[in-house]
Amino acid sequence: MSGKIIKNSRNTENAPKCAVSTHSVAFSHYNNISAQLPINPKSGKIEVSCVKEQTKQCLENIKAIVKSTDHDMSDVVRINIYLKNIMDIKVVNEVYATFFQSYLPTRTVLAVAALPMNDALVQMDAVITNGEGTHPQAPCDLVKLVRNSENAPKSSVSSHSVAFSHYNHISAQLPIDPKTGNVVVGGAKEQAAQCLKNIKAVMESIDVPFDDIVKINIYVQNLLDIEAVNEAYTTFFPDSSIARTVGYVPARSVVVASGLPMHALVQIDATVSHGDGTPPQAVEDRHGIVIKANNTDHAPKSSLSTQTVAFSHYNNISAQLPVDAKTGKVVADGAKEQAAQCLKNIKAIVESINHDMDDVVKINIQLKNIADLDAVNEVYPTFFKGDLPARTTIGVSAIAMDALVQMDAIVSNCEGTPPAK
């Protein structure tokens, strides 16, 4: 690759527009789709009240965005589904299956405390392939690698892993013993360990080491369980002697869910580096790309996560709380001020790797009170000069340190990461 790869930010008239996000933001070989609510794009309103029709509308909106970029739904590699009631998942799956018939993307499902519109029962976002790349990359007809393992629990609605270009996406793993098909006995610690064992089994089945994970998302039903989860987590990371030597741990986000499938206490998904790429990438592009992890003193540090983990043409930013890096405490005042602090922390991390906020392609926002969304939106656009990133916003029942806001991000990385010497 040569020259500066340029983001391609696009909106379509066939999906609901939003003043604080862009429908799709493509960079390199991926395209990030903003969360879609069940809004009719013609009326701008939620016109149906049943979850089945709302699910269909969310997927129709995603499909309209995908089609507007000259892609189709078979190019989706990941879907995240946010429900008001986890018991609605069976109905959602009936509709979902009609949109994905050629193959099943990776997937994460959870119930949340609130969605940006009171009448919404479901919200979905997506990541799609972008084989043509973004200017000035030369187009490349890359092939998705869709795989399942016998050593992890299988699902009728998702694939274990979907690799494309230099990333591999792992579906959310529940604490299910693949031999019995049941949730393991025990509390959050045991369940977290089983989730991670399942992720490890998926990765081992495709000959990928555990330390190739660049981003982990942990979903818990009770924030008080996070200490028990961390006890299990630290037995898995760092995994190799090399990672232990440098103290490498992935970027990480923790989300408090109101409900998880199978009444689980914990669920975990992952994004994995894929140095070999997908065919027909040239041999010189397929081997030896290294993970580049970085921390800065200008943002809060954590022993459990790296602030930013770059691989190939993307950079993954750990979830940022509204913590002042100098004091180590949550800033006072309300959601607007806390949102500003989260964004300041992300900005400090982004600038520490010689990027700026307009290199951000996706932002995920968690709010303790969804009514604070207007206050957050007042400050949010002031951090960006160009087109706004793709975005997902959810309401959660709790955030660490009793914060009102938490945000994580994905950043374009046009310089890529260097090959191993």
PDB file of C-alpha atoms in Angstrom, residues 83-208:
ATOM      1  CA  LEU A  83     -32.701  -5.650  22.696  1.00  0.00           C
ATOM      2  CA  LYS A  84     -34.905  -4.117  25.353  1.00  0.00           C
ATOM      3  CA  ASN A  85     -36.006  -7.635  26.361  1.00  0.00           C
ATOM      4  CA  ILE A  86     -33.743 -10.644  25.906  1.00  0.00           C
ATOM      5  CA  MET A  87     -36.856 -12.856  25.700  1.00  0.00           C
ATOM      6  CA  ASP A  88     -37.518 -11.335  22.269  1.00  0.00           C
ATOM      7  CA  ILE A  89     -34.500 -13.111  20.785  1.00  0.00           C
ATOM      8  CA  LYS A  90     -36.524 -16.007  19.348  1.00  0.00           C
ATOM      9  CA  VAL A  91     -38.743 -13.638  17.363  1.00  0.00           C
ATOM     10  CA  VAL A  92     -35.717 -11.611  16.259  1.00  0.00           C
ATOM     11  CA  ASN A  93     -34.032 -14.775  14.994  1.00  0.00           C
ATOM     12  CA  GLU A  94     -37.027 -15.667  12.820  1.00  0.00           C
ATOM     13  CA  VAL A  95     -36.690 -12.387  10.939  1.00  0.00           C
ATOM     14  CA  TYR A  96     -32.896 -12.393  11.035  1.00  0.00           C
ATOM     15  CA  ALA A  97     -32.665 -15.710   9.202  1.00  0.00           C
ATOM     16  CA  THR A  98     -34.499 -14.262   6.190  1.00  0.00           C
ATOM     17  CA  PHE A  99     -31.792 -11.619   5.684  1.00  0.00           C
ATOM     18  CA  PHE A 100     -28.806 -13.999   5.880  1.00  0.00           C
ATOM     19  CA  GLN A 101     -29.258 -17.052   3.735  1.00  0.00           C
ATOM     20  CA  SER A 102     -25.920 -17.468   1.937  1.00  0.00           C
ATOM     21  CA  TYR A 103     -23.899 -17.541   5.160  1.00  0.00           C
ATOM     22  CA  LEU A 104     -24.139 -16.352   8.779  1.00  0.00           C
ATOM     23  CA  PRO A 105     -22.037 -13.413  10.050  1.00  0.00           C
ATOM     24  CA  THR A 106     -20.485 -13.356  13.494  1.00  0.00           C
ATOM     25  CA  ARG A 107     -22.909 -11.968  16.054  1.00  0.00           C
ATOM     26  CA  THR A 108     -23.365 -10.570  19.550  1.00  0.00           C
ATOM     27  CA  VAL A 109     -26.765 -10.261  21.247  1.00  0.00           C
ATOM     28  CA  LEU A 110     -27.578  -8.585  24.551  1.00  0.00           C
ATOM     29  CA  ALA A 111     -30.403  -6.763  26.254  1.00  0.00           C
ATOM     30  CA  VAL A 112     -29.753  -3.178  27.356  1.00  0.00           C
ATOM     31  CA  ALA A 113     -31.418  -0.853  29.823  1.00  0.00           C
ATOM     32  CA  ALA A 114     -32.515   1.646  27.185  1.00  0.00           C
ATOM     33  CA  LEU A 115     -32.280   2.595  23.519  1.00  0.00           C
ATOM     34  CA  PRO A 116     -32.115   6.107  22.028  1.00  0.00           C
ATOM     35  CA  MET A 117     -35.863   6.165  21.248  1.00  0.00           C
ATOM     36  CA  ASN A 118     -38.339   5.115  23.932  1.00  0.00           C
ATOM     37  CA  ASP A 119     -40.507   3.106  21.552  1.00  0.00           C
ATOM     38  CA  ALA A 120     -37.602   1.096  20.140  1.00  0.00           C
ATOM     39  CA  LEU A 121     -37.399  -2.553  21.158  1.00  0.00           C
ATOM     40  CA  VAL A 122     -34.319  -3.352  19.109  1.00  0.00           C
ATOM     41  CA  GLN A 123     -31.269  -1.682  17.560  1.00  0.00           C
ATOM     42  CA  MET A 124     -28.541  -3.152  15.339  1.00  0.00           C
ATOM     43  CA  ASP A 125     -25.169  -2.132  13.954  1.00  0.00           C
ATOM     44  CA  ALA A 126     -22.865  -3.901  11.524  1.00  0.00           C
ATOM     45  CA  VAL A 127     -19.410  -4.211  10.008  1.00  0.00           C
ATOM     46  CA  ILE A 128     -19.113  -5.112   6.341  1.00  0.00           C
ATOM     47  CA  THR A 129     -16.313  -6.094   3.991  1.00  0.00           C
ATOM     48  CA  ASN A 130     -14.868  -3.478   1.668  1.00  0.00           C
ATOM     49  CA  GLY A 131     -12.751  -5.412  -0.801  1.00  0.00           C
ATOM     50  CA  GLU A 132     -12.343  -2.404  -3.053  1.00  0.00           C
ATOM     51  CA  GLY A 133     -10.531  -0.612  -0.240  1.00  0.00           C
ATOM     52  CA  THR A 134     -10.529   3.169  -0.005  1.00  0.00           C
ATOM     53  CA  HIS A 135      -8.594   5.604  -2.175  1.00  0.00           C
ATOM     54  CA  PRO A 136      -5.805   5.216  -3.206  1.00  0.00           C
ATOM     55  CA  GLN A 137      -5.804   1.471  -2.481  1.00  0.00           C
ATOM     56  CA  ALA A 138      -6.164  -0.780  -5.499  1.00  0.00           C
ATOM     57  CA  PRO A 139      -9.353  -2.896  -5.412  1.00  0.00           C
ATOM     58  CA  CYS A 140      -8.844  -6.527  -4.425  1.00  0.00           C
ATOM     59  CA  ASP A 141     -11.390  -9.341  -4.672  1.00  0.00           C
ATOM     60  CA  LEU A 142     -10.686 -10.687  -1.196  1.00  0.00           C
ATOM     61  CA  VAL A 143     -12.503 -13.797  -0.016  1.00  0.00           C
ATOM     62  CA  LYS A 144     -14.177 -14.181   3.379  1.00  0.00           C
ATOM     63  CA  LEU A 145     -13.111 -17.190   5.437  1.00  0.00           C
ATOM     64  CA  VAL A 146     -16.105 -18.451   7.421  1.00  0.00           C
ATOM     65  CA  ARG A 147     -15.308 -21.165   9.950  1.00  0.00           C
ATOM     66  CA  ASN A 148     -16.750 -23.172  12.840  1.00  0.00           C
ATOM     67  CA  SER A 149     -15.045 -25.466  15.323  1.00  0.00           C
ATOM     68  CA  GLU A 150     -16.249 -28.699  16.915  1.00  0.00           C
ATOM     69  CA  ASN A 151     -14.592 -27.603  20.163  1.00  0.00           C
ATOM     70  CA  ALA A 152     -16.808 -24.575  20.813  1.00  0.00           C
ATOM     71  CA  PRO A 153     -20.616 -24.267  21.099  1.00  0.00           C
ATOM     72  CA  LYS A 154     -22.216 -23.923  17.673  1.00  0.00           C
ATOM     73  CA  SER A 155     -25.106 -21.613  16.854  1.00  0.00           C
ATOM     74  CA  SER A 156     -27.776 -21.836  14.178  1.00  0.00           C
ATOM     75  CA  VAL A 157     -27.705 -18.052  13.738  1.00  0.00           C
ATOM     76  CA  SER A 158     -23.996 -17.187  13.644  1.00  0.00           C
ATOM     77  CA  SER A 159     -20.588 -18.430  12.564  1.00  0.00           C
ATOM     78  CA  HIS A 160     -17.768 -18.849  15.063  1.00  0.00           C
ATOM     79  CA  SER A 161     -15.315 -16.741  13.082  1.00  0.00           C
ATOM     80  CA  VAL A 162     -15.330 -14.700   9.901  1.00  0.00           C
ATOM     81  CA  ALA A 163     -11.965 -13.533   8.582  1.00  0.00           C
ATOM     82  CA  PHE A 164     -11.575 -10.874   5.941  1.00  0.00           C
ATOM     83  CA  SER A 165      -8.389  -9.133   4.931  1.00  0.00           C
ATOM     84  CA  HIS A 166      -6.250  -8.744   8.078  1.00  0.00           C
ATOM     85  CA  TYR A 167      -8.950  -9.147  10.737  1.00  0.00           C
ATOM     86  CA  ASN A 168     -10.883 -12.068  12.147  1.00  0.00           C
ATOM     87  CA  HIS A 169     -14.155 -11.550  14.008  1.00  0.00           C
ATOM     88  CA  ILE A 170     -15.225 -13.975  16.753  1.00  0.00           C
ATOM     89  CA  SER A 171     -18.901 -14.336  17.662  1.00  0.00           C
ATOM     90  CA  ALA A 172     -19.882 -13.671  21.270  1.00  0.00           C
ATOM     91  CA  GLN A 173     -19.231 -16.758  23.336  1.00  0.00           C
ATOM     92  CA  LEU A 174     -21.528 -17.754  26.161  1.00  0.00           C
ATOM     93  CA  PRO A 175     -20.287 -19.836  29.128  1.00  0.00           C
ATOM     94  CA  ILE A 176     -21.489 -23.048  27.501  1.00  0.00           C
ATOM     95  CA  ASP A 177     -19.687 -26.359  27.777  1.00  0.00           C
ATOM     96  CA  PRO A 178     -19.545 -27.511  24.125  1.00  0.00           C
ATOM     97  CA  LYS A 179     -19.839 -31.166  25.200  1.00  0.00           C
ATOM     98  CA  THR A 180     -23.081 -30.743  27.149  1.00  0.00           C
ATOM     99  CA  GLY A 181     -24.541 -27.647  25.498  1.00  0.00           C
ATOM    100  CA  ASN A 182     -25.312 -26.274  28.973  1.00  0.00           C
ATOM    101  CA  VAL A 183     -24.106 -23.206  30.860  1.00  0.00           C
ATOM    102  CA  VAL A 184     -21.308 -24.267  33.203  1.00  0.00           C
ATOM    103  CA  VAL A 185     -21.939 -24.566  36.925  1.00  0.00           C
ATOM    104  CA  GLY A 186     -20.605 -21.743  39.080  1.00  0.00           C
ATOM    105  CA  GLY A 187     -20.592 -17.984  39.252  1.00  0.00           C
ATOM    106  CA  ALA A 188     -19.193 -15.186  37.118  1.00  0.00           C
ATOM    107  CA  LYS A 189     -15.583 -16.345  37.486  1.00  0.00           C
ATOM    108  CA  GLU A 190     -16.334 -19.826  36.173  1.00  0.00           C
ATOM    109  CA  GLN A 191     -18.558 -18.473  33.427  1.00  0.00           C
ATOM    110  CA  ALA A 192     -15.940 -15.949  32.282  1.00  0.00           C
ATOM    111  CA  ALA A 193     -13.344 -18.712  32.139  1.00  0.00           C
ATOM    112  CA  GLN A 194     -15.646 -20.847  29.966  1.00  0.00           C
ATOM    113  CA  CYS A 195     -16.324 -17.945  27.595  1.00  0.00           C
ATOM    114  CA  LEU A 196     -12.580 -17.441  27.176  1.00  0.00           C
ATOM    115  CA  LYS A 197     -11.995 -21.198  26.755  1.00  0.00           C
ATOM    116  CA  ASN A 198     -14.543 -21.171  23.938  1.00  0.00           C
ATOM    117  CA  ILE A 199     -12.859 -18.208  22.243  1.00  0.00           C
ATOM    118  CA  LYS A 200      -9.513 -19.959  22.611  1.00  0.00           C
ATOM    119  CA  ALA A 201     -10.943 -23.153  21.080  1.00  0.00           C
ATOM    120  CA  VAL A 202     -12.242 -21.185  18.084  1.00  0.00           C
ATOM    121  CA  MET A 203      -8.847 -19.545  17.609  1.00  0.00           C
ATOM    122  CA  GLU A 204      -6.904 -22.781  18.005  1.00  0.00           C
ATOM    123  CA  SER A 205      -9.101 -24.372  15.349  1.00  0.00           C
ATOM    124  CA  ILE A 206      -7.788 -21.829  12.846  1.00  0.00           C
ATOM    125  CA  ASP A 207      -4.184 -21.921  14.128  1.00  0.00           C
ATOM    126  CA  VAL A 208      -4.266 -18.459  15.675  1.00  0.00           C
TER     127      VAL A 208
END
